[in-house]
Short mmCIF file of C-alpha atoms in Angstrom, two decimals:
data_model
loop_
_atom_site.label_atom_id
_atom_site.label_comp_id
_atom_site.label_asym_id
_atom_site.label_seq_id
_atom_site.Cartn_x
_atom_site.Cartn_y
_atom_site.Cartn_z
CA ASP A 1 0.00 0.00 -0.02
CA LEU A 2 1.47 3.38 -0.95
CA LYS A 3 0.02 4.85 2.21
CA GLN A 4 1.78 2.30 4.49
CA ALA A 5 5.29 1.28 5.25
CA GLY A 6 6.74 -1.87 3.80
CA ARG A 7 5.27 -5.20 3.11
CA LYS A 8 4.21 -8.09 5.36
CA VAL A 9 3.45 -11.77 5.04
CA ASP A 10 0.86 -13.56 7.17
CA TRP A 11 0.81 -17.34 7.22
CA SER A 12 -0.34 -20.30 9.34
CA ILE A 13 1.24 -23.73 9.81
CA ALA A 14 -0.09 -26.86 11.42
CA TYR A 15 0.71 -26.96 15.20
CA THR A 16 -0.36 -29.06 18.15
CA THR A 17 0.76 -30.19 21.55
CA PRO A 18 2.05 -33.63 22.69
CA ASP A 19 -1.10 -34.09 24.73
CA LYS A 20 -3.19 -33.92 21.54
CA ASP A 21 -0.79 -35.68 19.23
CA SER A 22 2.34 -37.41 20.61
CA VAL A 23 3.63 -38.31 17.12
CA TRP A 24 3.37 -34.92 15.43
CA THR A 25 6.55 -32.78 15.27
CA ASN A 26 6.01 -28.98 15.14
CA VAL A 27 8.09 -26.76 12.87
CA VAL A 28 9.90 -24.34 15.13
CA VAL A 29 9.50 -20.69 14.13
CA SER A 30 10.31 -18.05 16.68
CA VAL A 31 9.80 -14.32 17.04
CA GLY A 32 12.81 -12.68 15.52
CA ASP A 33 13.54 -15.38 12.93
CA THR A 34 14.20 -14.36 9.38
CA VAL A 35 11.96 -15.77 6.69
CA THR A 36 11.95 -15.65 2.91
CA LEU A 37 9.09 -16.07 0.49
CA THR A 38 10.26 -17.52 -2.84
CA TYR A 39 8.38 -17.89 -6.13
CA ILE A 40 9.37 -20.68 -8.47
CA ASP A 41 8.81 -19.85 -12.16
CA ASP A 42 6.53 -22.47 -13.85
CA LYS A 43 8.48 -22.48 -17.09
CA THR A 44 12.12 -22.05 -16.06
CA SER A 45 11.95 -23.37 -12.50
CA ALA A 46 14.12 -20.37 -11.55
CA PRO A 47 13.55 -19.07 -7.99
CA PHE A 48 12.56 -15.48 -7.44
CA VAL A 49 12.64 -13.98 -3.89
CA LEU A 50 9.45 -12.09 -3.24
CA PHE A 51 9.97 -11.22 0.37
CA ILE A 52 12.61 -11.26 3.06
CA GLY A 53 11.54 -10.23 6.57
CA ARG A 54 11.56 -10.91 10.25
CA VAL A 55 8.96 -12.59 12.30
CA PHE A 56 7.32 -9.93 14.54
CA LEU A 57 4.11 -11.74 15.68
CA ARG A 58 3.29 -15.35 16.62
CA ASP A 59 -0.11 -16.35 17.95
CA ARG A 60 -2.10 -19.53 18.65
CA HIS A 61 -5.54 -20.18 20.15
CA SER A 62 -5.49 -23.24 22.47
CA GLU A 63 -8.43 -24.83 20.75
CA SER A 64 -6.88 -24.57 17.24
CA TYR A 65 -4.44 -26.77 15.40
CA THR A 66 -2.54 -23.96 13.71
CA MET A 67 0.01 -21.32 14.67
CA GLU A 68 -0.38 -17.85 13.04
CA PHE A 69 2.67 -15.75 12.06
CA THR A 70 3.33 -12.23 10.76
CA ALA A 71 6.63 -11.06 9.24
CA TYR A 72 7.60 -7.58 8.11
CA ASP A 73 10.34 -6.53 5.71
CA HIS A 74 13.07 -4.20 6.99
CA LEU A 75 11.11 -1.02 6.22
CA ILE A 76 9.31 -1.72 9.49
CA TYR A 77 12.45 -0.44 11.24
CA ALA A 78 12.09 2.94 9.55
CA ALA A 79 8.42 2.95 10.53
CA LYS A 80 9.14 2.30 14.19
CA SER A 81 12.28 4.46 14.65
CA LYS A 82 11.96 8.22 15.17
CA ILE A 83 14.50 10.82 14.15
CA GLN A 84 15.34 14.43 14.95
CA THR A 85 17.25 16.01 12.06
CA LYS A 86 17.38 19.23 10.11
CA PHE A 87 17.76 18.94 6.30
CA ASP A 88 19.08 22.14 4.71
CA ASN A 89 19.20 22.40 0.96
CA LEU A 90 19.90 18.78 0.40
CA SER A 91 18.77 16.67 -2.57
CA ALA A 92 15.86 14.35 -1.81
CA ARG A 93 18.30 11.50 -2.69
CA ASP A 94 20.81 12.62 0.01
CA ILE A 95 17.94 13.14 2.51
CA ILE A 96 16.63 9.57 2.03
CA THR A 97 20.19 8.16 2.22
CA GLN A 98 20.79 9.97 5.42
CA ILE A 99 17.51 8.74 6.97
CA CYS A 100 18.40 5.18 5.99
CA GLY A 101 21.69 5.56 7.81
CA ILE A 102 19.97 6.85 10.98
CA VAL A 103 17.41 4.04 11.18
CA GLY A 104 19.90 1.33 10.21
CA ILE A 105 18.74 0.26 6.80
CA THR A 106 20.75 0.33 3.52
CA ALA A 107 19.83 2.74 0.69
CA GLY A 108 19.63 0.98 -2.71
CA ASP A 109 18.39 2.31 -6.04
CA LEU A 110 17.81 6.04 -5.71
CA SER A 111 18.74 6.87 -9.27
CA CYS A 112 15.34 8.52 -10.18
CA LYS A 113 16.25 11.99 -11.56
CA ASP A 114 13.34 13.53 -9.70
CA LEU A 115 15.27 12.99 -6.48
CA ASP A 116 17.82 15.67 -7.55
CA GLN A 117 15.45 18.29 -6.20
CA LYS A 118 16.85 20.33 -3.29
CA LEU A 119 14.78 20.38 -0.15
CA SER A 120 14.82 21.91 3.28
CA PHE A 121 12.74 20.82 6.32
CA ILE A 122 13.08 19.65 9.85
CA ALA A 123 12.18 16.11 10.90
CA ASP A 124 10.98 16.85 14.37
CA GLY A 125 10.23 13.53 16.10
CA MET A 126 9.08 11.99 12.82
CA THR A 127 9.48 8.28 12.02
CA GLY A 128 11.91 7.39 9.34
CA THR A 129 9.07 6.61 6.91
CA GLU A 130 7.30 9.90 7.77
CA ALA A 131 10.49 11.86 6.96
CA ILE A 132 10.98 9.94 3.69
CA GLN A 133 7.37 10.54 2.70
CA LYS A 134 7.65 14.25 3.58
CA ALA A 135 10.64 14.55 1.22
CA LEU A 136 8.71 12.64 -1.51
CA GLU A 137 5.60 14.74 -1.02
CA MET A 138 7.72 17.87 -1.55
CA VAL A 139 9.10 16.28 -4.76
CA LYS A 140 5.53 15.40 -5.79
CA ALA A 141 4.51 19.03 -5.42
CA ALA A 142 6.84 19.88 -8.28
CA THR A 143 6.47 16.81 -10.47
CA LYS A 144 2.88 15.80 -9.74
CA TYR A 145 3.95 12.13 -9.73
CA LYS A 146 3.67 9.70 -6.78
CA TYR A 147 6.66 7.62 -5.65
CA HIS A 148 7.04 4.12 -4.43
CA VAL A 149 9.37 3.21 -1.54
CA TYR A 150 10.10 -0.50 -1.14
CA MET A 151 12.72 -2.99 0.14
CA ALA A 152 14.26 -5.53 -2.21
CA PRO A 153 17.23 -7.86 -1.92
CA ASP A 154 20.34 -7.22 -3.91
CA THR A 155 22.34 -9.96 -5.67
CA GLU A 156 23.89 -10.97 -2.35
CA GLY A 157 20.48 -11.18 -0.63
CA LYS A 158 20.88 -7.98 1.43
CA GLN A 159 17.73 -5.81 1.73
CA LYS A 160 18.00 -2.29 0.40
CA LEU A 161 15.56 0.58 0.19
CA ASN A 162 14.59 1.66 -3.33
CA VAL A 163 12.59 4.58 -4.63
CA VAL A 164 10.98 4.63 -8.08
CA ARG A 165 8.48 6.96 -9.73
CA ALA A 166 5.13 5.27 -9.52
CA ASP A 167 4.44 5.16 -13.29
CA ASN A 168 6.39 2.09 -14.36
CA THR A 169 4.02 -0.30 -16.08
CA VAL A 170 4.13 -4.10 -15.48
CA GLU A 171 4.01 -6.36 -18.52
CA THR A 172 0.80 -8.07 -17.30
CA ILE A 173 -2.52 -6.99 -18.85
CA LEU A 174 -5.57 -7.62 -16.74
CA SER A 175 -8.68 -8.38 -18.79
CA ASN A 176 -12.14 -9.53 -17.87
CA ASN A 177 -11.85 -12.10 -20.65
CA VAL A 178 -8.69 -13.64 -19.24
CA ASN A 179 -7.78 -13.08 -15.63
CA ILE A 180 -10.13 -10.64 -13.91
CA THR A 181 -12.63 -12.30 -11.73
CA ALA A 182 -14.45 -9.20 -10.40
CA ALA A 183 -14.23 -5.46 -10.86
CA GLU A 184 -15.92 -2.37 -9.51
CA HIS A 185 -15.74 1.35 -10.09
CA GLY A 186 -17.40 4.00 -8.00
CA GLU A 187 -17.88 7.69 -7.61
CA SER A 188 -18.64 9.65 -4.48
CA LEU A 189 -19.41 13.12 -3.17
CA GLU A 190 -18.60 12.15 0.40
CA ASN A 191 -15.32 14.10 0.51
CA MET A 192 -16.37 16.92 -1.79
CA VAL A 193 -15.49 20.49 -0.83
CA ASN A 194 -16.44 22.96 -3.53
CA GLN A 195 -16.06 26.27 -1.64
CA VAL A 196 -13.55 27.45 0.94
CA ALA A 197 -14.23 30.56 3.00
CA VAL A 198 -11.02 32.43 3.91
CA CYS A 199 -10.98 34.20 7.27
CA ASP A 200 -8.58 36.80 8.67
CA SER A 201 -6.86 36.49 12.00
CA ALA A 202 -9.98 37.86 13.76
CA GLY A 203 -12.15 35.12 12.24
CA ASN A 204 -13.91 37.47 9.76
CA ILE A 205 -14.61 35.95 6.29
CA THR A 206 -12.81 38.11 3.67
CA GLY A 207 -13.14 35.97 0.52
CA TYR A 208 -13.90 32.67 -1.00
CA VAL A 209 -12.20 30.10 -3.27
CA LYS A 210 -14.75 28.03 -5.13
CA ASN A 211 -15.53 25.43 -7.92
CA GLU A 212 -18.58 27.10 -9.45
CA ASP A 213 -19.43 24.20 -11.78
CA ASP A 214 -19.48 21.75 -8.91
CA ILE A 215 -21.57 24.09 -6.76
CA LYS A 216 -24.12 24.22 -9.57
CA ALA A 217 -24.04 20.49 -10.22
CA TYR A 218 -24.01 19.09 -6.65
CA GLY A 219 -24.89 21.91 -4.24
CA LEU A 220 -22.71 23.97 -1.91
CA ILE A 221 -20.33 22.09 0.42
CA GLN A 222 -18.04 24.52 2.24
CA ASP A 223 -14.98 24.42 4.44
CA VAL A 224 -13.21 27.23 6.21
CA TYR A 225 -9.56 28.28 6.14
CA LYS A 226 -8.14 30.70 8.71
CA ALA A 227 -5.32 32.70 7.18
CA SER A 228 -1.82 32.34 8.52
CA GLU A 229 1.36 34.33 8.01
CA LYS A 230 3.13 31.02 7.37
CA GLN A 231 1.11 30.07 4.20
CA ASN A 232 -0.20 31.76 1.14
CA SER A 233 -3.92 31.75 1.90
CA GLU A 234 -5.11 31.38 -1.66
CA GLN A 235 -2.87 28.37 -2.30
CA ALA A 236 -3.84 26.75 1.01
CA ALA A 237 -7.56 27.29 0.40
CA LYS A 238 -7.32 25.82 -3.13
CA ALA A 239 -5.58 22.76 -1.71
CA MET A 240 -8.65 22.12 0.40
CA LEU A 241 -11.00 21.83 -2.62
CA ARG A 242 -12.13 18.37 -3.49
CA LYS A 243 -13.99 17.22 -6.66
CA VAL A 244 -15.98 14.00 -7.21
CA SER A 245 -13.73 11.17 -5.92
CA GLU A 246 -13.41 7.90 -7.83
CA ASN A 247 -12.31 4.48 -6.68
CA SER A 248 -11.62 1.33 -8.68
CA HIS A 249 -10.95 -2.24 -7.52
CA VAL A 250 -10.26 -5.48 -9.29
CA ASP A 251 -9.91 -9.11 -8.19
CA ALA A 252 -7.86 -11.30 -10.49
CA LEU A 253 -5.71 -14.33 -10.75
CA GLY A 254 -2.50 -13.60 -8.98
CA ASP A 255 0.59 -12.09 -10.66
CA ILE A 256 3.69 -11.39 -8.69
CA GLN A 257 4.43 -8.26 -10.77
CA CYS A 258 1.23 -6.56 -9.57
CA ILE A 259 2.17 -4.72 -6.42
CA ALA A 260 1.59 -1.23 -5.08
CA GLY A 261 3.70 1.44 -6.79
CA TYR A 262 3.49 0.05 -10.28
CA ALA A 263 1.09 0.73 -13.13
CA VAL A 264 -1.00 -1.94 -14.76
CA THR A 265 -3.04 -2.06 -17.98
CA ILE A 266 -6.72 -2.83 -17.32
CA GLN A 267 -9.26 -3.90 -20.02
CA GLU A 268 -12.66 -4.13 -18.38
CA GLU A 269 -16.06 -2.70 -19.29
CA GLN A 270 -15.89 0.11 -16.58
CA ILE A 271 -12.14 0.41 -16.23
CA THR A 272 -9.92 0.80 -19.32
CA GLY A 273 -6.36 2.11 -19.54
CA LYS A 274 -3.25 2.29 -17.41
CA PHE A 275 -3.77 2.72 -13.62
CA LEU A 276 -1.49 3.00 -10.61
CA ILE A 277 -1.81 0.11 -8.14
CA GLU A 278 -2.30 2.00 -4.89
CA ALA A 279 -2.78 -1.12 -2.72
CA ASP A 280 -2.46 -4.81 -3.30
CA SER A 281 -3.37 -7.97 -1.35
CA HIS A 282 -2.21 -11.39 -2.58
CA LYS A 283 -3.38 -14.70 -1.27
CA VAL A 284 -2.35 -18.27 -1.87
CA GLN A 285 -4.80 -20.90 -0.71
CA ASN A 286 -5.13 -24.52 -1.83
CA GLY A 287 -2.50 -23.92 -4.47
CA VAL A 288 -4.31 -20.95 -6.08
CA HIS A 289 -2.89 -17.53 -6.21
CA THR A 290 -5.35 -14.61 -6.30
CA MET A 291 -5.02 -10.93 -5.71
CA SER A 292 -7.09 -7.76 -4.99
CA LEU A 293 -5.92 -4.45 -6.33
CA GLU A 294 -6.99 -0.92 -5.49
CA LEU A 295 -6.42 1.36 -8.48
CA THR A 296 -6.01 5.09 -8.97
CA TYR A 297 -4.82 7.54 -11.56
CA LEU A 298 -1.11 7.78 -12.42
CA VAL A 299 -1.24 11.50 -11.63
CA ASP A 300 -3.76 12.90 -9.17
CA PRO A 301 -6.50 14.99 -10.77
CA ASP A 302 -6.12 18.71 -10.13
CA GLN A 303 -8.77 19.33 -7.48
CA ALA A 304 -8.54 23.13 -8.00
CA ALA A 305 -8.90 23.09 -11.78
CA GLY A 306 -11.32 25.85 -12.83
CA ALA A 307 -11.37 27.42 -9.31
CA THR A 308 -12.26 31.03 -8.98
CA THR A 309 -11.89 33.57 -6.21
CA GLU A 310 -14.16 36.15 -4.71
CA GLY A 311 -13.17 39.00 -2.33
CA ASN A 312 -9.84 39.09 -0.54
CA VAL A 313 -8.36 35.56 -0.27
CA ASN A 314 -5.03 36.78 0.96
CA PRO A 315 -5.95 38.87 4.08
CA VAL A 316 -2.72 38.21 5.99
CA THR A 317 0.82 39.25 4.97
CA LEU A 318 3.19 36.36 4.78
CA LYS A 319 5.93 36.14 7.51
CA GLY A 320 9.05 37.95 6.35
CA GLY A 321 7.10 40.61 4.49
CA ALA A 322 6.29 38.66 1.31
CA PRO A 323 3.23 40.06 -0.51
CA ALA A 324 0.00 38.37 0.23
CA GLY A 325 -0.19 36.71 -3.16
CA GLY A 326 3.50 35.96 -3.41
CA TYR A 327 5.69 32.84 -3.51
CA LEU A 328 5.73 30.75 -0.33
CA ASP A 329 8.98 29.09 0.59
CA GLY A 330 8.71 25.96 2.75
CA LEU A 331 5.00 25.09 2.24
CA ASP A 332 3.90 22.61 4.89
CA PHE A 333 2.41 19.36 3.68
CA THR A 334 -0.18 17.10 5.28
CA LEU A 335 1.47 13.83 6.00
CA LEU A 336 0.11 10.33 6.34
CA THR A 337 1.26 8.13 9.19
CA HIS A 338 3.13 5.04 7.98
CA ASN A 339 3.06 2.69 10.90
CA HIS A 340 1.23 -0.26 9.52
CA PRO A 341 2.62 -2.36 6.66
CA ASP A 342 0.22 -3.49 4.05
CA HIS A 343 -1.43 -6.93 3.75
CA TYR A 344 0.20 -9.79 1.87
CA ASP A 345 -1.09 -13.31 2.57
CA GLU A 346 1.03 -16.30 1.43
CA THR A 347 1.51 -19.89 2.59
CA ALA A 348 4.91 -20.95 1.36
CA VAL A 349 7.59 -19.70 3.71
CA LYS A 350 11.20 -20.89 4.10
CA LEU A 351 13.41 -20.37 7.10
CA ILE A 352 16.95 -19.09 6.58
#
C-alpha cells in the first residue's frame, strides 16, 4: 500500500501439543527469525525472492491446530524508529540516504532523476518513513507524480531501500476475458469541498475560493480556512478543494508483478487504460494464487482546476514581508502516518 510502510506476510502452519498428538513434530519458528518467500517460475523453475523479513508476531488459540505468524520486511524499522534531524538544501536523494543511515537500513536504487530536487525541512520527532514521505511529497508538489518506496534484496540477498516513480508499467494486462474475476468502479461526493471561506486573524470571512461548476451540479459544500502568516492563503484554500472522488478495484488471478507502486493495464467494461496500483493484497490458498488491487490515476486529478476567487483571499501578509499573493517558501504538507505495513497473505515460507 502506498500509504503504508513496507510489506508483510501472514501465514499459518499446522501446530499441536504432545497431549493432543504425541507423534506430530512442530516446525519451530520463533519471533525474530528471518523468513523468505520464494516464487518458482513455472517455465524455467528459476527461484525469485518475493519477500525477506523478520517474524514480529506469533499467535495460537489453544483450541486450534494452527500457529499464526506475521513477518515484516526491513522497512518496519524505519516506521518504528523516530528521528530528529534538520535537512538544509539537500537533494531528496541525500535526505533519504541519510535517513536510511539513521534508522539502520541500507539505501539501494535512488537513481530517479526527480530525487535531484533540493529540499529543506526539519524532521521533528518523525518516524523514518514519515520523513521519507515528507521529502517525496515535496518532490511530488513539483512533478505531480507519486513515488514508491520499497525494500528488495540485492544480488547478495541484502535488503535495500529503493525509490521509483510510480508510473512504471508491469507487462501483465488484466482483462475480464482472461484473468479478472471481479471489478468495480465507484464515484462519491462524500469528500467533496467546492467552496472554501477564507478568514482573517480575527475570524472574519474576507473571501472565497470556489469550484462554481461543482456548486451548480452538486450543491454547496463549504470548508473554512483561517489565514496564517506562514502560508499563502489562496494556495492553502485551493488545496482544500475536492471534486468527485473515484475508486476502482479489481480481483484477479495472482501475478507477482502486480504490487503497489507500479502501473498496470486494465481492459474491463468500466475500467480501461493504465492505472496505478495503490494497494495490493495477494493470497495463496489450496494452491491457487489470487489478488485484489486498489487502483487510482497515475497523476492525481487537479482538485482546484477551474477554481475562482471572490473577495480578498490573502488577508494576512506572509511572514518575512512577502506580498499576500507571493511565493511561499517551505510550504507545509499534510502527511500520512506510515506505521502499519500492508497486507500480503502467502502460505509458502522458508526459514533461513
